[in-house]
Coordinates of C-alpha atoms and ligand atoms in Angstrom, one line a residue:
M1 CA -111.9 -48.0 -41.9
E2 CA -113.2 -44.8 -43.2
K3 CA -116.9 -45.3 -44.0
N4 CA -117.0 -43.2 -47.1
I5 CA -114.1 -44.8 -48.9
P6 CA -114.8 -48.3 -50.4
Y7 CA -112.1 -50.9 -50.8
K8 CA -112.5 -50.7 -54.6
T9 CA -113.7 -47.8 -56.7
Y10 CA -114.8 -48.5 -60.2
L11 CA -116.1 -45.9 -62.8
E12 CA -119.5 -46.4 -64.4
E13 CA -119.4 -47.0 -68.1
N14 CA -120.6 -43.4 -68.8
E15 CA -117.8 -42.0 -66.5
M16 CA -115.0 -43.7 -68.6
P17 CA -112.6 -41.4 -70.3
K18 CA -113.3 -41.0 -74.0
Q19 CA -110.1 -39.2 -74.9
W20 CA -106.5 -39.8 -74.1
Y21 CA -104.5 -37.0 -72.6
N22 CA -101.2 -35.8 -74.2
V23 CA -99.0 -34.3 -71.4
R24 CA -96.6 -32.9 -74.1
A25 CA -99.2 -30.2 -74.8
D26 CA -98.7 -28.8 -71.3
M27 CA -94.9 -29.2 -71.2
K28 CA -92.9 -26.0 -71.5
N29 CA -89.8 -27.9 -72.4
K30 CA -91.0 -30.4 -75.0
P31 CA -89.3 -33.8 -75.2
A32 CA -86.5 -33.8 -77.7
P33 CA -87.4 -35.1 -81.2
L34 CA -86.3 -38.5 -82.6
L35 CA -83.3 -38.1 -84.9
N36 CA -82.4 -39.8 -88.2
P37 CA -79.4 -42.0 -87.3
G38 CA -77.7 -41.1 -90.6
T39 CA -78.3 -37.3 -90.9
H40 CA -78.9 -36.5 -87.2
K41 CA -81.9 -34.3 -88.4
P42 CA -85.3 -34.7 -86.7
M43 CA -87.2 -37.6 -88.2
T44 CA -90.0 -36.5 -90.6
A45 CA -93.4 -38.1 -90.6
E46 CA -92.6 -39.6 -94.0
E47 CA -89.4 -41.3 -92.7
L48 CA -91.2 -42.6 -89.6
S49 CA -94.1 -44.0 -91.7
A50 CA -91.7 -46.6 -93.2
V51 CA -91.5 -48.1 -89.7
F52 CA -94.8 -47.1 -87.9
C53 CA -98.4 -46.8 -88.9
D54 CA -99.4 -43.4 -90.2
E55 CA -101.9 -42.5 -87.4
L56 CA -99.3 -43.5 -84.8
V57 CA -96.7 -41.4 -86.5
A58 CA -99.0 -38.4 -86.2
Q59 CA -99.5 -39.2 -82.4
E60 CA -95.7 -39.6 -82.0
L61 CA -95.1 -36.1 -83.4
D62 CA -98.0 -34.3 -81.8
N63 CA -96.7 -32.0 -79.1
D64 CA -99.7 -29.7 -79.2
N65 CA -103.1 -31.4 -78.9
A66 CA -103.9 -32.0 -75.2
Y67 CA -106.8 -34.4 -75.9
I68 CA -107.1 -37.1 -78.6
D69 CA -110.3 -39.0 -79.2
I70 CA -110.2 -42.7 -78.4
P71 CA -111.8 -44.4 -81.4
Q72 CA -115.1 -46.2 -80.6
E73 CA -113.7 -49.6 -81.5
I74 CA -110.9 -49.2 -78.9
L75 CA -113.4 -47.9 -76.3
D76 CA -115.5 -51.0 -76.9
F77 CA -112.4 -53.3 -76.4
Y78 CA -111.5 -51.4 -73.3
K79 CA -114.9 -52.2 -71.9
M80 CA -114.0 -55.9 -71.8
Y81 CA -111.4 -55.3 -69.1
R82 CA -111.7 -51.7 -68.0
P83 CA -112.2 -49.7 -65.9
S84 CA -109.5 -51.2 -63.7
P85 CA -110.2 -50.8 -60.0
L86 CA -108.7 -48.1 -57.8
V87 CA -108.1 -50.0 -54.6
R88 CA -107.7 -48.6 -51.1
A89 CA -105.0 -50.8 -49.5
Y90 CA -106.7 -50.9 -46.0
C91 CA -105.1 -54.2 -45.1
L92 CA -101.6 -53.1 -46.0
E93 CA -102.0 -49.8 -44.1
K94 CA -103.1 -51.8 -41.0
M95 CA -100.2 -54.1 -41.2
L96 CA -97.8 -51.3 -41.6
D97 CA -99.6 -49.4 -38.8
T98 CA -99.2 -46.2 -40.8
P99 CA -101.3 -43.0 -40.8
A100 CA -100.7 -42.9 -44.6
K101 CA -103.6 -43.7 -46.9
I102 CA -102.4 -46.1 -49.6
Y103 CA -104.2 -46.6 -52.9
Y104 CA -103.2 -48.6 -55.9
K105 CA -104.5 -48.8 -59.5
F106 CA -104.6 -52.4 -60.5
E107 CA -103.8 -53.2 -64.2
G108 CA -103.4 -56.9 -63.9
N109 CA -107.0 -57.9 -64.5
N110 CA -106.7 -59.1 -68.0
T111 CA -105.2 -62.3 -69.6
S112 CA -102.0 -60.5 -70.6
G113 CA -101.6 -59.7 -66.9
S114 CA -100.4 -56.1 -67.3
H115 CA -101.2 -52.6 -68.5
K116 CA -99.6 -53.3 -71.9
L117 CA -103.0 -54.2 -73.4
N118 CA -104.0 -50.6 -73.3
S119 CA -101.6 -49.6 -76.0
A120 CA -101.5 -53.0 -77.8
I121 CA -105.1 -52.6 -78.8
A122 CA -104.6 -49.0 -79.9
Q123 CA -101.6 -49.8 -82.1
A124 CA -103.2 -52.9 -83.6
Y125 CA -106.3 -50.9 -84.3
Y126 CA -104.4 -48.2 -86.3
A127 CA -102.5 -50.9 -88.2
K128 CA -105.8 -52.6 -89.2
K129 CA -107.4 -49.3 -90.1
Q130 CA -104.5 -48.6 -92.5
G131 CA -105.2 -51.9 -94.2
L132 CA -102.0 -53.6 -93.1
K133 CA -101.5 -57.4 -93.0
G134 CA -99.7 -57.5 -89.7
V135 CA -97.2 -56.1 -87.2
T136 CA -93.8 -57.1 -85.8
T137 CA -92.5 -56.5 -82.3
E138 CA -90.0 -57.6 -79.7
T139 CA -90.8 -58.9 -76.3
G140 CA -88.6 -59.5 -73.2
A141 CA -90.3 -61.2 -70.3
G142 CA -93.3 -61.6 -72.6
Q143 CA -96.0 -59.3 -71.3
W144 CA -96.0 -57.0 -74.3
G145 CA -95.9 -59.9 -76.8
T146 CA -98.9 -61.4 -75.1
A147 CA -100.8 -58.2 -75.0
L148 CA -100.1 -57.6 -78.7
S149 CA -101.0 -61.2 -79.6
M150 CA -104.4 -60.7 -77.9
A151 CA -105.1 -57.4 -79.7
C152 CA -104.1 -58.8 -83.1
A153 CA -106.2 -62.0 -82.6
Y154 CA -109.2 -59.8 -81.8
L155 CA -108.7 -57.7 -85.0
G156 CA -107.6 -60.5 -87.3
L157 CA -104.0 -59.2 -87.8
D158 CA -100.8 -61.2 -88.2
C159 CA -98.4 -60.8 -85.3
K160 CA -94.7 -61.7 -85.5
V161 CA -92.9 -61.6 -82.1
F162 CA -89.1 -61.7 -81.6
M163 CA -88.6 -62.9 -78.0
V164 CA -85.3 -62.4 -76.2
K165 CA -83.8 -65.9 -76.4
V166 CA -83.2 -66.3 -72.6
S167 CA -86.9 -65.6 -71.9
Y168 CA -88.0 -67.8 -74.8
E169 CA -86.2 -70.7 -73.2
Q170 CA -87.0 -69.9 -69.5
K171 CA -90.7 -68.8 -70.1
P172 CA -92.1 -71.5 -72.3
F173 CA -95.6 -70.9 -71.0
R174 CA -95.6 -67.2 -72.0
R175 CA -94.5 -68.3 -75.5
E176 CA -97.5 -70.7 -75.6
V177 CA -99.9 -68.1 -74.6
M178 CA -98.8 -65.9 -77.5
R179 CA -99.0 -68.9 -79.9
T180 CA -102.5 -69.7 -78.6
Y181 CA -103.5 -66.2 -79.7
G182 CA -102.1 -66.9 -83.1
A183 CA -98.7 -65.1 -83.0
S184 CA -95.5 -66.5 -84.4
V185 CA -92.7 -66.4 -81.8
T186 CA -89.0 -66.4 -82.8
P187 CA -86.2 -66.5 -80.3
S188 CA -83.8 -63.5 -80.8
P189 CA -81.1 -63.2 -82.0
S190 CA -82.1 -65.4 -84.9
E191 CA -80.8 -66.5 -88.2
T192 CA -84.0 -65.2 -89.9
T193 CA -82.8 -61.6 -90.2
E194 CA -79.6 -60.0 -91.4
V195 CA -79.1 -58.1 -88.2
G196 CA -79.7 -61.2 -86.2
K197 CA -77.0 -63.1 -88.2
K198 CA -74.6 -60.3 -87.7
I199 CA -75.2 -60.1 -83.9
L200 CA -74.8 -63.9 -83.7
R201 CA -71.5 -63.7 -85.6
E202 CA -70.1 -61.0 -83.3
H203 CA -71.5 -62.5 -80.1
P204 CA -71.8 -66.3 -80.5
G205 CA -73.9 -67.9 -77.8
T206 CA -75.5 -64.6 -76.7
T207 CA -78.9 -65.1 -75.0
G208 CA -80.2 -61.9 -76.5
S209 CA -81.5 -58.5 -75.3
L210 CA -84.4 -56.2 -75.9
G211 CA -82.1 -54.1 -78.1
C212 CA -81.3 -57.1 -80.4
A213 CA -84.9 -58.2 -80.7
I214 CA -86.0 -54.6 -81.6
S215 CA -83.5 -54.5 -84.5
E216 CA -84.8 -57.8 -85.8
A217 CA -88.4 -56.8 -85.6
V218 CA -87.8 -53.5 -87.3
E219 CA -85.9 -55.2 -90.1
V220 CA -88.7 -57.6 -90.8
A221 CA -91.3 -54.8 -90.7
T222 CA -89.4 -52.6 -93.1
H223 CA -88.6 -55.5 -95.5
T224 CA -92.1 -57.1 -95.6
D225 CA -95.0 -55.7 -97.6
G226 CA -98.0 -54.7 -95.5
Y227 CA -96.2 -54.8 -92.1
R228 CA -95.2 -52.2 -89.6
Y229 CA -93.3 -52.3 -86.3
V230 CA -94.9 -51.6 -83.0
L231 CA -93.3 -51.0 -79.6
G232 CA -94.7 -51.5 -76.2
S233 CA -93.1 -48.7 -74.2
V234 CA -90.7 -45.7 -74.4
L235 CA -92.5 -44.0 -77.3
N236 CA -94.6 -40.9 -76.9
Q237 CA -97.6 -42.6 -78.5
V238 CA -97.4 -45.4 -75.9
L239 CA -97.5 -43.0 -73.0
L240 CA -100.5 -41.3 -74.7
H241 CA -102.4 -44.6 -74.8
Q242 CA -101.4 -45.4 -71.2
S243 CA -102.9 -42.1 -70.0
I244 CA -106.1 -44.1 -69.7
I245 CA -104.6 -45.4 -66.4
G246 CA -104.1 -41.9 -64.9
L247 CA -107.4 -40.5 -66.3
E248 CA -109.4 -43.3 -64.7
S249 CA -107.5 -42.9 -61.4
K250 CA -108.1 -39.1 -61.4
A251 CA -111.8 -39.6 -62.2
A252 CA -112.1 -42.1 -59.4
F253 CA -110.3 -39.9 -56.9
D254 CA -112.5 -36.9 -57.9
K255 CA -115.5 -39.1 -57.3
L256 CA -114.2 -39.9 -53.8
G257 CA -113.2 -36.3 -53.1
V258 CA -109.6 -37.4 -52.5
K259 CA -106.4 -35.9 -53.7
P260 CA -103.2 -38.0 -53.7
D261 CA -100.0 -36.3 -52.4
I262 CA -97.5 -38.8 -53.8
I263 CA -97.8 -40.8 -57.0
I264 CA -95.4 -43.7 -57.5
G265 CA -94.7 -46.1 -60.4
C266 CA -92.1 -48.5 -61.6
A267 CA -90.2 -47.4 -64.6
G268 CA -88.8 -49.6 -67.3
G269 CA -89.3 -47.7 -70.5
G270 CA -91.7 -45.4 -68.7
S271 CA -95.1 -46.2 -70.2
N272 CA -97.1 -47.1 -67.1
L273 CA -95.6 -44.4 -65.0
G274 CA -96.0 -41.8 -67.8
G275 CA -99.6 -42.9 -68.2
L276 CA -100.4 -42.9 -64.5
I277 CA -99.0 -39.5 -63.8
S278 CA -100.0 -37.7 -67.0
P279 CA -103.2 -36.0 -66.0
F280 CA -101.8 -35.1 -62.5
M281 CA -98.6 -33.8 -64.1
G282 CA -100.8 -31.8 -66.4
Q283 CA -102.3 -30.1 -63.4
K284 CA -98.9 -29.5 -61.9
L285 CA -97.6 -28.0 -65.2
R286 CA -100.6 -25.7 -65.5
G287 CA -100.1 -24.6 -61.8
E288 CA -103.4 -26.0 -60.7
A289 CA -102.2 -28.6 -58.1
D290 CA -99.0 -30.0 -56.7
Y291 CA -97.9 -33.6 -56.4
R292 CA -94.7 -35.6 -55.7
F293 CA -94.0 -38.0 -58.5
I294 CA -91.6 -40.9 -57.9
A295 CA -90.2 -43.2 -60.6
V296 CA -88.8 -46.4 -59.2
E297 CA -86.2 -48.4 -61.1
P298 CA -84.0 -51.4 -60.4
A299 CA -80.5 -50.6 -58.9
S300 CA -79.2 -53.0 -61.5
C301 CA -80.5 -51.0 -64.4
P302 CA -80.5 -47.4 -63.1
S303 CA -81.2 -45.3 -66.2
L304 CA -82.7 -42.2 -64.5
T305 CA -80.7 -42.2 -61.3
R306 CA -77.3 -43.0 -62.8
G307 CA -77.7 -42.6 -66.6
K308 CA -76.7 -39.7 -68.9
Y309 CA -79.2 -37.4 -70.6
A310 CA -78.1 -37.8 -74.2
Y311 CA -79.1 -38.9 -77.6
D312 CA -78.7 -42.7 -77.9
F313 CA -79.6 -45.7 -80.1
C314 CA -82.8 -47.4 -79.2
D315 CA -81.6 -50.8 -80.3
T316 CA -78.4 -52.9 -80.6
G317 CA -78.4 -53.0 -84.4
M318 CA -78.6 -49.2 -84.6
V319 CA -81.4 -49.3 -87.2
C320 CA -83.9 -47.2 -85.2
P321 CA -84.0 -43.4 -84.8
L322 CA -82.0 -41.8 -82.1
A323 CA -83.8 -40.7 -79.0
K324 CA -82.7 -38.2 -76.3
M325 CA -83.3 -39.9 -73.0
Y326 CA -81.7 -40.8 -69.7
T327 CA -79.7 -43.8 -70.8
L328 CA -77.0 -46.3 -69.8
G329 CA -75.9 -46.8 -73.4
S330 CA -77.5 -49.2 -75.9
G331 CA -74.7 -51.8 -75.2
F332 CA -75.7 -51.9 -71.5
I333 CA -77.1 -55.3 -70.3
P334 CA -78.1 -55.8 -66.7
S335 CA -76.1 -58.4 -64.8
A336 CA -77.2 -62.0 -65.1
N337 CA -78.7 -62.2 -61.6
H338 CA -81.2 -59.5 -62.4
A339 CA -84.5 -61.3 -62.1
G340 CA -87.4 -59.0 -63.1
G341 CA -88.2 -56.9 -66.1
L342 CA -87.4 -53.1 -66.3
R343 CA -84.2 -53.9 -68.1
Y344 CA -84.3 -51.5 -71.0
H345 CA -81.2 -49.2 -71.2
G346 CA -83.1 -46.0 -71.8
M347 CA -86.2 -44.1 -70.6
S348 CA -89.1 -42.4 -72.4
S349 CA -88.1 -39.0 -73.7
I350 CA -91.2 -37.4 -72.0
L351 CA -90.2 -38.7 -68.6
S352 CA -86.6 -37.9 -69.2
Q353 CA -87.4 -34.3 -69.9
L354 CA -89.8 -34.0 -66.9
Y355 CA -87.1 -35.6 -64.7
D356 CA -84.4 -33.2 -66.0
D357 CA -86.8 -30.3 -65.3
K358 CA -87.0 -31.6 -61.7
L359 CA -90.8 -32.1 -62.0
M360 CA -90.4 -35.8 -61.1
E361 CA -88.1 -37.7 -58.7
A362 CA -86.4 -41.1 -59.2
V363 CA -85.1 -43.7 -56.8
S364 CA -83.5 -47.1 -57.4
V365 CA -84.1 -50.2 -55.3
E366 CA -82.3 -53.5 -54.9
Q367 CA -84.2 -56.6 -56.0
T368 CA -84.1 -58.5 -52.7
K369 CA -85.8 -55.5 -51.1
V370 CA -88.3 -55.5 -54.0
F371 CA -89.2 -59.2 -53.5
E372 CA -89.6 -58.6 -49.7
A373 CA -92.2 -55.9 -50.5
A374 CA -93.8 -58.2 -53.1
Q375 CA -94.1 -61.0 -50.5
Q376 CA -95.5 -58.7 -47.8
F377 CA -98.0 -57.3 -50.3
A378 CA -99.1 -60.7 -51.6
R379 CA -99.7 -62.0 -48.1
I380 CA -101.8 -59.1 -46.9
E381 CA -103.6 -57.8 -50.1
G382 CA -103.9 -61.1 -51.8
I383 CA -102.6 -60.2 -55.3
L384 CA -99.4 -61.9 -56.5
P385 CA -97.6 -58.9 -58.0
A386 CA -95.3 -58.8 -61.0
P387 CA -91.7 -58.2 -60.0
E388 CA -91.8 -55.0 -62.0
S389 CA -94.8 -53.7 -60.1
S390 CA -93.2 -54.6 -56.8
H391 CA -90.7 -51.8 -57.3
A392 CA -93.5 -49.4 -56.8
I393 CA -94.8 -51.4 -53.9
R394 CA -91.4 -51.2 -52.2
V395 CA -91.3 -47.4 -52.4
A396 CA -95.0 -47.0 -51.5
I397 CA -94.2 -49.0 -48.3
D398 CA -91.1 -46.9 -47.7
E399 CA -93.1 -43.7 -48.0
A400 CA -95.8 -45.0 -45.8
M401 CA -93.2 -45.9 -43.1
K402 CA -91.8 -42.4 -43.3
C403 CA -95.4 -41.1 -42.5
K404 CA -95.4 -43.4 -39.5
E405 CA -92.3 -41.7 -38.2
T406 CA -93.6 -38.2 -38.8
G407 CA -97.2 -38.8 -38.1
E408 CA -98.2 -37.3 -41.5
E409 CA -101.4 -38.6 -43.1
K410 CA -100.2 -38.5 -46.7
T411 CA -102.3 -40.0 -49.5
I412 CA -100.1 -42.3 -51.6
L413 CA -101.1 -43.7 -55.0
F414 CA -99.0 -46.4 -56.7
G415 CA -99.4 -48.3 -60.0
L416 CA -99.8 -52.0 -59.6
T417 CA -99.0 -52.8 -63.2
G418 CA -99.5 -56.5 -63.3
T419 CA -99.4 -60.0 -61.8
G420 CA -96.4 -62.3 -61.4
Y421 CA -97.7 -65.8 -62.3
F422 CA -95.0 -66.2 -65.0
D423 CA -92.2 -65.0 -62.7
M424 CA -92.2 -67.9 -60.3
V425 CA -88.6 -68.8 -61.1
A426 CA -87.6 -65.4 -59.6
Y427 CA -89.9 -66.0 -56.7
Q428 CA -88.4 -69.4 -56.2
K429 CA -84.9 -67.9 -56.0
F430 CA -86.2 -65.4 -53.4
N431 CA -88.0 -68.1 -51.4
D432 CA -84.8 -70.3 -51.5
G433 CA -82.7 -67.4 -50.2
E434 CA -80.7 -67.5 -53.4
M435 CA -81.5 -64.1 -54.8
S436 CA -78.6 -61.6 -54.8
D437 CA -78.2 -58.0 -55.6
Y438 CA -75.7 -56.6 -58.1
I439 CA -75.3 -52.8 -58.4
P440 CA -73.2 -51.9 -61.4
T441 CA -69.9 -50.1 -60.6
D442 CA -69.1 -46.8 -62.2
E443 CA -66.6 -48.7 -64.5
D444 CA -69.4 -51.0 -65.6
L445 CA -71.5 -48.0 -66.5
A446 CA -68.6 -46.2 -68.3
K447 CA -68.5 -49.0 -70.8
G448 CA -72.1 -48.3 -71.8
F449 CA -71.6 -44.6 -71.9
A450 CA -68.6 -45.1 -74.2
G451 CA -71.0 -46.4 -76.9
L452 CA -73.1 -43.2 -77.0
P453 CA -73.3 -41.6 -80.4
K454 CA -71.6 -38.2 -80.8
I455 CA -74.2 -35.7 -81.7
D456 CA -73.4 -31.9 -82.0
Ligands
LIG501 C1 -93.7 -53.9 -69.2 C2 -94.0 -53.9 -67.7 C3 -93.5 -52.8 -66.9 C4 -92.5 -51.8 -67.4 O1 -92.8 -51.1 -68.5 P1 -93.1 -49.5 -68.5 O2 -93.2 -49.2 -70.0 O3 -92.0 -48.8 -67.8 O4 -94.4 -49.4 -67.9 C5 -94.0 -52.8 -65.6 N1 -94.8 -53.7 -65.1 C6 -95.3 -54.7 -65.9 C7 -96.2 -55.7 -65.3 C8 -94.9 -54.8 -67.2 O5 -95.4 -55.8 -67.9

C-alpha cells in the first residue's frame, strides 16, 4: 500500500466545486441541436419552454459558457450527501495482482442509491424557482424517479412519475420509496393519457418501455397548468449537473498529485459518464492533457458500438423533439432476458459527438460477464454494486488485467454510479445460474433502424 494515498479521499467543504462545467464550450464540433419534430428546424427556447423550465432551457441551449454557478440552495443540498468519496481499490488491485492503480468515484451514498440525485435537485430547484406546482417524469428501474421524489419532497413540489409497467410490478419496493417521498406513481402505458391509450390499443398487453413512459409524462406536463417535464439523463442540462462528479474527482486527484490514464463509465443515456469525464475531456479538448475515455454499454442494447449516428425520436409516442445521437431506433426494446438498466435506445448528443470525433472509445459487454465482475467486486470491496455500475467494473477489471500482462502501471478511474439493493431478482438469476446473454442480430437492429425519421 502506498503510504501517501488513502483508501478514501474526500474534499473539504471549502474545496467543493461551486460551478458546474459545460464541456460544450470547449468542443470544436458542438452537439447537434434538438429539432422540432414537425418542421425539422432547431427547437427555439420558446418552443422548449412549453416542456421544460425556463432556466433549464437556457442551460440546454448554452454551448458557450464553460462554467455555470451552482445556486446556493443546491450547494446546500449537495452538502447533505456530497462530496462523494474517491476510493482507491487497494483490495481489488491485490486480488487481481495487477500493477494498475484502480480508483472509483462512489455515487451510491444517498437514499436514491445513485448519481441521479445530482441532477434531480437541480431540476426541481429551477421548477420551484419558476413558481411551478410540480413536475412529471418517467422512470425505468426506478432510480431516477426515486431521486426526483426526494428532491421534490425537500422543495415541496408535486411529483408525478410514470413507471415502466414491468418495473412497477417487479420492483414494488422502489415504488413505495417514491410514494414515501410523496410522489404519485402510475404504471406506463396507462389509460390516464391519450398517448398511453393509443399505445395500449396498438400493443395490448405491452409491459411498457422508457420511450412510452416519456410520451405520457410529456403529455401530462404540457396539458397541466403549472407543470413541466423533467428527464434524468440524455439531455445536455443533465450532463452539466452531473459534471459535479468529474469536478470532485479531478479536485481529489489534484490533491493527491495523481493523474488518471483511463477513465471508464457505464453508459445508458450518458449522464454519469458525461459528468465524470467532462473536466478531463475539457483538458483533452484544450490540448492540456490526454486521457483514454471508455464508455461501457450492454451488448443487448449497443447504441454506441452498433447504432447509427442520426436524428431520432426520443420517445415512442414521437411527441418529443428529435435528437441527433447514436441510436438503435426509438422502436428498439432490449430482449426480455436483459436484467439491468442501460436500456435506452439512444445516447446523449454530447457523448455521441465526442465518440464520432474519436475523442472517446466505447465497448459493449455481456451481462453474465458484468455480473461476474459485480460479484468479484462485492466480495472484495464490500459494496453491492448496481448492475449498471458493474458494466464499468467489468471493463476496469479487464483493463487492469491487460496491465498485468504488459506490466504497465496505469491509473484507472471508473464511476461506481450506485448500489444494487433493488436488483436482487437479477442477482438471484445470476446466483442460480439462470442468467443468459442475448446479443441482437443485425436483422433485429435493422428493424429499429427502419423506424428512423427521414431528415434532409
Ligand atoms: C440511471 C443509472 C445509470 C445510467 O444512466 P446514465 O444517464 O447513462 O448515467 C447508471 N447507473 C445507475 C446506478 C443508474 O441509476
